[in-house]
CSV table of C-alpha atoms in Angstrom, one decimal:
chain,number,residue,atom,x,y,z
I,649,MET,CA,-83.7,199.0,69.4
I,650,ILE,CA,-85.0,199.8,66.2
I,651,ILE,CA,-86.5,196.5,64.3
I,652,GLU,CA,-88.0,197.4,60.8
I,653,ILE,CA,-89.3,194.9,58.5
I,654,ASP,CA,-88.9,196.3,55.0
I,655,ASN,CA,-92.1,197.1,52.9
I,656,GLY,CA,-90.5,196.1,49.3
I,657,SER,CA,-89.5,192.4,50.4
I,658,GLY,CA,-91.8,189.6,50.5
I,659,PHE,CA,-93.0,187.2,48.0
I,660,CYS,CA,-93.8,188.5,43.7
I,661,PHE,CA,-96.5,188.7,42.4
I,662,GLY,CA,-96.0,185.4,40.3
I,663,VAL,CA,-95.2,183.3,44.0
I,664,THR,CA,-98.2,184.4,45.1
I,665,THR,CA,-100.5,183.3,42.8
I,666,ALA,CA,-98.6,180.2,42.6
I,667,ILE,CA,-99.6,179.6,46.5
I,668,GLU,CA,-102.9,180.4,46.2
I,669,LYS,CA,-103.7,178.4,43.8
I,670,ALA,CA,-101.9,175.4,45.9
I,671,GLU,CA,-104.1,176.6,48.7
I,672,GLU,CA,-107.2,177.2,46.7
I,673,THR,CA,-106.8,173.6,45.6
I,674,LEU,CA,-106.1,171.9,48.6
I,675,LYS,CA,-109.1,173.3,50.9
I,676,GLU,CA,-110.8,171.8,48.4
I,677,GLY,CA,-109.9,168.5,49.5
I,678,GLN,CA,-108.0,167.3,46.1
I,679,GLN,CA,-104.9,165.9,46.4
I,680,LEU,CA,-102.1,168.1,44.9
I,681,SER,CA,-98.2,167.9,43.9
I,682,CYS,CA,-96.0,170.5,42.8
I,683,LEU,CA,-93.3,170.0,40.2
I,684,GLY,CA,-90.4,170.9,42.2
I,685,ASP,CA,-90.1,172.6,45.5
I,686,ILE,CA,-93.3,175.6,44.6
I,687,VAL,CA,-91.1,178.5,46.4
I,688,HIS,CA,-87.1,178.4,47.0
I,689,ASN,CA,-87.7,178.7,50.6
I,690,GLY,CA,-87.9,175.7,53.0
I,691,MET,CA,-90.4,177.0,55.4
I,692,GLU,CA,-93.2,177.6,53.2
I,693,CYS,CA,-92.6,174.4,51.8
I,694,GLU,CA,-92.9,173.3,54.7
I,695,ARG,CA,-96.1,175.0,55.6
I,696,LEU,CA,-97.8,173.6,52.2
I,697,ARG,CA,-96.6,170.1,53.1
I,698,LYS,CA,-98.3,170.0,56.3
I,699,MET,CA,-101.9,171.3,54.2
I,700,GLY,CA,-100.9,168.2,52.2
I,701,LEU,CA,-99.4,169.6,49.4
I,702,ASN,CA,-96.8,167.0,48.0
I,703,THR,CA,-93.6,168.1,46.0
I,704,ILE,CA,-92.0,165.6,43.4
I,705,GLU,CA,-89.4,166.1,41.3
I,706,HIS,CA,-89.5,164.6,37.4
I,707,GLU,CA,-88.7,161.7,37.7
I,708,GLU,CA,-91.8,160.7,39.7
I,709,PHE,CA,-93.9,162.8,37.6
I,710,GLU,CA,-92.8,160.4,34.5
I,711,LYS,CA,-94.3,157.5,36.5
I,712,LEU,CA,-97.2,159.8,37.4
I,713,HIS,CA,-100.7,158.8,36.2
I,714,ASP,CA,-104.2,160.2,36.5
I,715,ALA,CA,-103.2,162.7,38.9
I,716,THR,CA,-103.5,167.1,39.7
I,717,VAL,CA,-99.8,168.9,39.6
I,718,LEU,CA,-98.9,172.3,40.2
I,719,LEU,CA,-96.8,173.8,37.7
I,720,ARG,CA,-94.8,176.4,39.8
I,721,ALA,CA,-94.2,180.5,38.3
I,722,HIS,CA,-90.6,179.0,37.3
I,723,GLY,CA,-92.5,177.6,34.1
I,724,GLU,CA,-91.5,174.1,32.4
I,725,PRO,CA,-90.6,173.2,29.0
I,726,PRO,CA,-92.5,171.4,26.6
I,727,SER,CA,-92.0,168.1,27.8
I,728,THR,CA,-93.4,168.6,30.9
I,729,TYR,CA,-96.8,169.3,29.0
I,730,HIS,CA,-96.3,166.6,26.8
I,731,GLN,CA,-95.8,164.0,29.7
I,732,ALA,CA,-99.0,165.1,31.6
I,733,GLU,CA,-101.2,164.7,28.2
I,734,GLN,CA,-99.7,161.0,27.9
I,735,ASN,CA,-100.6,160.4,31.7
I,736,ASN,CA,-103.1,161.8,31.7
I,737,ILE,CA,-102.3,164.3,34.4
I,738,THR,CA,-104.2,167.2,35.1
I,739,ILE,CA,-102.1,170.8,35.1
I,740,ILE,CA,-103.2,173.7,37.2
I,741,ASP,CA,-100.4,175.9,35.1
I,742,ALA,CA,-99.3,178.9,37.8
I,743,THR,CA,-96.3,179.9,35.5
I,744,CYS,CA,-96.0,183.3,36.0
I,745,PRO,CA,-97.1,185.7,33.4
I,746,VAL,CA,-93.6,187.1,32.5
I,747,VAL,CA,-92.2,183.7,32.1
I,748,LEU,CA,-94.7,182.4,30.2
I,749,ALA,CA,-94.3,185.7,27.5
I,750,LEU,CA,-90.3,185.3,27.8
I,751,GLN,CA,-91.1,181.4,26.8
I,752,LYS,CA,-93.5,182.9,23.8
I,753,ARG,CA,-90.4,185.3,22.9
I,754,ILE,CA,-87.7,182.8,23.5
I,755,LYS,CA,-90.0,179.8,21.2
I,756,LYS,CA,-90.9,182.3,18.1
I,757,LYS,CA,-87.3,183.7,18.1
I,758,TYR,CA,-85.9,179.8,17.7
I,759,GLN,CA,-88.6,179.3,15.1
I,760,ALA,CA,-87.5,181.6,12.9
I,761,ILE,CA,-83.9,181.0,13.4
I,762,LYS,CA,-84.3,177.6,12.0
I,763,GLU,CA,-85.9,179.0,9.1
I,764,GLN,CA,-83.1,180.8,8.6
I,765,GLY,CA,-80.6,178.0,9.1
I,766,ASN,CA,-78.6,181.2,11.0
I,767,GLY,CA,-77.7,182.1,14.4
I,768,SER,CA,-77.8,181.5,18.2
I,769,ILE,CA,-79.9,181.8,21.4
I,770,VAL,CA,-78.0,182.8,24.4
I,771,ILE,CA,-79.8,183.3,27.6
I,772,PHE,CA,-78.2,184.9,30.7
I,773,GLY,CA,-79.4,182.6,33.9
I,774,LYS,CA,-78.4,180.1,36.1
I,775,MET,CA,-77.4,176.6,34.8
I,776,GLY,CA,-79.9,174.0,36.3
I,777,HIS,CA,-82.3,176.6,37.2
I,778,ALA,CA,-85.8,175.4,37.0
I,779,GLU,CA,-86.5,178.9,35.1
I,780,VAL,CA,-83.9,178.7,32.8
I,781,LEU,CA,-85.0,174.6,32.0
I,782,GLY,CA,-87.9,176.2,30.9
I,783,LEU,CA,-86.4,178.8,28.5
I,784,VAL,CA,-83.8,176.2,26.7
I,785,GLY,CA,-86.9,173.7,26.3
I,786,GLN,CA,-87.8,176.3,24.1
I,787,THR,CA,-85.5,176.1,21.6
I,788,GLU,CA,-85.3,172.3,21.7
I,789,GLY,CA,-82.5,172.4,24.1
I,790,ASN,CA,-80.0,174.2,21.7
I,791,ALA,CA,-79.8,177.6,23.9
I,792,ILE,CA,-76.5,178.5,24.9
I,793,VAL,CA,-76.0,179.7,28.6
I,794,ILE,CA,-74.4,182.1,30.2
I,795,GLU,CA,-74.0,182.2,34.2
I,796,HIS,CA,-71.5,185.5,34.4
I,797,ALA,CA,-70.4,188.2,32.1
I,798,GLU,CA,-67.0,186.6,32.0
I,799,ASP,CA,-68.9,183.8,30.3
I,800,ALA,CA,-69.3,185.9,27.6
I,801,GLU,CA,-66.2,185.3,26.2
I,802,LYS,CA,-66.9,181.9,25.0
I,803,LEU,CA,-69.3,182.8,21.9
I,804,ASP,CA,-68.9,182.9,18.9
I,805,PHE,CA,-69.4,186.1,17.4
I,806,SER,CA,-68.8,184.9,13.6
I,807,HIS,CA,-72.5,184.5,13.2
I,808,ASP,CA,-76.6,185.9,14.6
I,809,ILE,CA,-76.2,186.3,18.5
I,810,TYR,CA,-80.0,187.0,20.2
I,811,LEU,CA,-79.9,187.3,24.3
I,812,TYR,CA,-82.2,186.9,26.2
I,813,SER,CA,-82.0,186.8,30.4
I,814,GLN,CA,-83.9,184.9,33.1
I,815,THR,CA,-86.2,187.1,34.8
I,816,THR,CA,-84.6,187.9,38.1
I,817,LYS,CA,-81.0,188.2,37.4
I,818,SER,CA,-78.7,191.2,37.5
I,819,LEU,CA,-79.8,193.7,35.6
I,820,ASP,CA,-76.0,195.5,35.5
I,821,GLU,CA,-74.6,192.5,34.4
I,822,PHE,CA,-77.0,191.6,31.6
I,823,HIS,CA,-75.9,195.4,30.6
I,824,ARG,CA,-72.0,194.5,30.4
I,825,ILE,CA,-72.9,191.4,28.7
I,826,ILE,CA,-74.8,193.3,26.3
I,827,GLU,CA,-72.0,196.1,25.9
I,828,TYR,CA,-69.1,192.7,25.7
I,829,CYS,CA,-71.8,191.5,23.0
I,830,GLN,CA,-71.8,194.8,20.6
I,831,ALA,CA,-68.2,195.1,21.0
I,832,HIS,CA,-67.3,192.0,19.5
I,833,ILE,CA,-69.6,191.2,17.2
I,834,ALA,CA,-68.8,190.5,13.4
I,835,PRO,CA,-69.3,193.2,11.1
I,836,ASN,CA,-71.5,190.6,8.9
I,837,ALA,CA,-73.3,189.3,12.0
I,838,THR,CA,-76.3,190.5,13.9
I,839,PHE,CA,-77.2,190.9,18.0
I,840,GLN,CA,-79.7,191.7,19.1
I,841,SER,CA,-80.4,191.9,22.8
I,842,PHE,CA,-83.7,191.9,24.8
I,843,ASP,CA,-84.7,193.1,28.7
I,844,THR,CA,-86.7,190.0,29.8
I,845,ILE,CA,-85.8,190.8,33.4
I,846,CYS,CA,-88.9,191.2,35.7
I,847,ARG,CA,-88.9,195.2,36.9
I,848,GLN,CA,-90.8,193.9,40.2
I,849,VAL,CA,-87.5,192.4,40.9
I,850,ALA,CA,-84.4,194.7,39.2
I,851,ASN,CA,-86.9,197.7,40.6
I,852,ARG,CA,-86.3,196.2,44.2
I,853,MET,CA,-82.3,196.9,44.0
I,854,PRO,CA,-81.8,200.4,44.4
I,855,ASN,CA,-85.0,200.0,47.5
I,856,ILE,CA,-83.0,196.9,49.3
I,857,CYS,CA,-79.7,199.3,48.9
I,858,GLN,CA,-81.2,201.6,50.3
I,859,PHE,CA,-82.4,200.1,53.4
I,860,ALA,CA,-79.5,198.5,53.9
I,861,THR,CA,-77.9,201.2,54.7
I,862,LYS,CA,-80.3,203.0,57.1
I,863,HIS,CA,-79.5,200.5,60.0
I,864,ASP,CA,-76.6,198.7,61.9
I,865,LEU,CA,-77.5,195.2,61.2
I,866,ILE,CA,-79.3,193.5,58.4
I,867,LEU,CA,-80.6,190.2,58.4
I,868,PHE,CA,-81.5,189.2,55.2
I,869,VAL,CA,-84.0,186.5,55.0
I,870,CYS,CA,-84.0,183.9,52.2
I,871,GLY,CA,-83.4,180.1,51.3
I,872,ARG,CA,-80.5,179.4,50.1
I,873,LYS,CA,-81.1,177.9,47.1
I,874,SER,CA,-83.1,181.7,46.2
I,875,SER,CA,-81.3,182.9,42.8
I,876,ASN,CA,-82.9,186.3,43.6
I,877,GLY,CA,-82.2,186.3,46.6
I,878,LYS,CA,-78.1,185.6,46.5
I,879,VAL,CA,-78.8,189.3,44.0
I,880,LEU,CA,-80.3,191.1,46.8
I,881,TYR,CA,-78.1,189.7,48.8
I,882,ASN,CA,-74.7,190.6,47.6
I,883,ALA,CA,-76.8,193.7,46.9
I,884,CYS,CA,-77.2,194.2,50.9
I,885,LEU,CA,-73.6,193.2,51.8
I,886,GLU,CA,-72.3,195.7,49.1
I,887,HIS,CA,-73.7,198.6,50.9
I,888,ASN,CA,-73.7,197.5,54.8
I,889,PRO,CA,-70.9,194.8,55.5
I,890,ASN,CA,-72.8,194.0,58.9
I,891,THR,CA,-75.2,191.9,56.8
I,892,HIS,CA,-76.0,188.5,57.3
I,893,LEU,CA,-78.6,185.6,55.3
I,894,ILE,CA,-80.5,183.7,57.6
I,895,GLU,CA,-83.3,180.8,56.1
I,896,GLY,CA,-85.2,181.4,59.7
I,897,PRO,CA,-85.2,183.0,63.3
I,898,GLU,CA,-83.2,180.1,64.8
I,899,GLU,CA,-80.0,180.7,62.7
I,900,ILE,CA,-80.0,184.5,64.7
I,901,ASP,CA,-77.2,184.8,66.3
I,902,THR,CA,-77.4,187.1,69.6
I,903,ALA,CA,-73.7,187.9,69.6
I,904,TRP,CA,-74.6,190.2,66.3
I,905,LEU,CA,-77.3,192.2,68.3
I,906,SER,CA,-74.3,193.8,70.6
I,907,GLY,CA,-73.7,197.7,70.7
I,908,ILE,CA,-76.7,197.4,67.8
I,909,ASN,CA,-79.2,200.2,67.9
I,910,SER,CA,-80.9,198.9,64.7
I,911,VAL,CA,-81.8,196.0,62.7
I,912,GLY,CA,-83.4,196.1,59.2
I,913,ILE,CA,-85.1,192.6,58.1
I,914,CYS,CA,-85.7,191.9,54.4
I,915,GLY,CA,-85.9,189.2,51.9
I,916,ALA,CA,-86.3,187.7,48.5
I,917,THR,CA,-89.0,187.6,46.0
I,918,SER,CA,-89.6,184.3,47.8
I,919,THR,CA,-89.3,185.1,51.6
I,920,PRO,CA,-92.7,185.1,52.9
I,921,LYS,CA,-94.1,188.0,55.2
I,922,TRP,CA,-94.6,185.8,58.0
I,923,LEU,CA,-91.3,184.6,58.0
I,924,MET,CA,-89.5,188.0,58.6
I,925,GLU,CA,-91.7,188.6,61.3
I,926,GLN,CA,-90.6,185.8,62.9
I,927,CYS,CA,-87.8,186.6,63.0
I,928,LYS,CA,-88.6,190.6,64.4
I,929,GLU,CA,-90.8,188.5,67.2
I,930,LYS,CA,-87.5,186.6,68.1
I,931,ILE,CA,-85.2,189.7,67.8
I,932,THR,CA,-87.6,190.8,70.2
I,933,ALA,CA,-87.7,188.1,72.4
I,934,ILE,CA,-83.9,188.3,73.1
């Protein structure tokens, strides 16, 4: 049986940097907390927990004083930085540079809209996602979030609309939203879209689709909370119906391997290489 791990799968630059910063701090013997899961992968979070990384949520963060906290690649709203300053919290900022640049763009546009007194900022993203919360925070909570292309129908097209996207969303769906808005914006209103989807993520789509067609069985290794993972998994499933989403090797069903000549193993930007290797070892053992 051929077992191949997709070379293009695995941590993106932002996640790699955040994990490296956490590991460096922990190896120095410092106590370190991370605000939210450092990556949407339970097994990688558990590995870092064993190294000493403590994961906290915003409720705990607000009560924390005189501590060191890592902000993950997803980014945070301005209120988090203000809270840290008030509580004498040392911040290790691992916000992805792509996300940070997007935050600054949205903040600048929002300030311009406030001065003009007209227009809305719309963000194509997952409601409640950490990155989206950070983006909405740049607008004092006033940005409109839409999760799907059909949600664009609810927008008010009588005034100016400025459309941005969460960095890990589908490029095709983003373009469908743009086309709908262009067709429905009022003659006296302005519509502008800004392509803010990370190309390191978007470029994985054609590669992973091609990879999915090469094998009889595809195992997509991914934490079930990963937004990017859901997009890539569904793309694999579309090109190869014999695709299964698993979080780790223990979820591999031996029945899937019956009559199979080749297995492809791939994952999301939040999937560690070592986890895909473990899945390969499990199949080899079976």
